[in-house]
Amino acid sequence: MKGKQYNHEEIERIIADKIKQANELLKEVEELLDEESHLIKTESQSRLGELINGHIALSEHSEEIKEKSGTSQKD
């Protein structure tokens, strides 16, 4: 039992179609990766901002504690 026989032109057309499909899928994957990369970058920047703000708040609070403890020790 033999499969369907293809002539040379049909084989070239099938291969060209498959290459076109693969290129379209590759383009979609690249677009999705670009979107994901942008989202990760945005989230990372947001998180970094939160960490910096938290660090600043802790530093300010630490200074307040140092000032208060220095004042109370002098009393």
C-alpha atoms as one frame of an Amber mdcrd trajectory, in Angstrom:
protein
   0.000   0.000   0.000   1.615   3.215  -1.186   0.913   6.742   0.017  -0.126
   9.562  -2.267   2.397  10.344  -4.958   3.459  13.987  -5.255   5.144  15.586
  -8.205   8.084  17.948  -7.856   5.990  21.143  -8.028   3.588  19.898  -5.346
   6.473  19.039  -3.051   8.016  22.495  -3.540   4.641  24.159  -2.862   4.081
  22.084   0.285   7.574  22.892   1.547   7.105  26.594   0.776   3.764  26.579
   2.633   5.336  24.871   5.640   8.212  27.373   5.665   5.710  30.235   5.462
   3.720  28.771   8.381   6.890  28.300  10.409   7.975  31.897   9.742   4.545
  33.199  10.777   4.695  31.179  13.996   8.224  32.403  14.651   7.066  36.002
  14.188   4.211  35.418  16.665   6.632  33.900  19.179   8.994  36.871  18.799
   6.099  39.302  19.363   4.998  37.390  22.469   8.554  37.362  23.794   8.830
  41.122  23.212   5.572  41.678  25.112   6.696  39.396  27.937  10.079  41.114
  28.090   8.373  44.512  28.328   6.081  43.261  31.108   9.005  41.799  33.038
  10.989  45.025  32.650   8.028  47.126  33.806   7.379  44.841  36.780  11.078
  44.834  37.699  11.240  48.623  37.579   8.096  48.878  39.687   9.448  46.423
  42.243  12.798  48.207  42.331  10.983  51.482  42.997   9.081  49.856  45.857
  12.308  48.487  47.334  14.047  51.858  47.072  11.098  53.624  48.701  11.062
  51.004  51.455  14.784  51.447  52.017  14.378  55.232  52.223  11.517  54.854
  54.707  13.575  52.465  56.842  16.558  54.812  56.770  14.389  57.741  57.843
  12.827  55.669  60.607  16.265  54.509  61.734  17.449  58.118  61.924  14.386
  59.052  63.997  15.098  56.196  66.395  18.761  57.232  66.685  17.754  60.823
  67.376  15.183  59.800  69.992  17.528  57.369  71.721  20.291  59.974  71.742
  17.916  62.531  73.248  16.575  60.134  75.865  20.105  59.077  76.857  21.086
  62.699  77.474  18.118  63.182  79.844
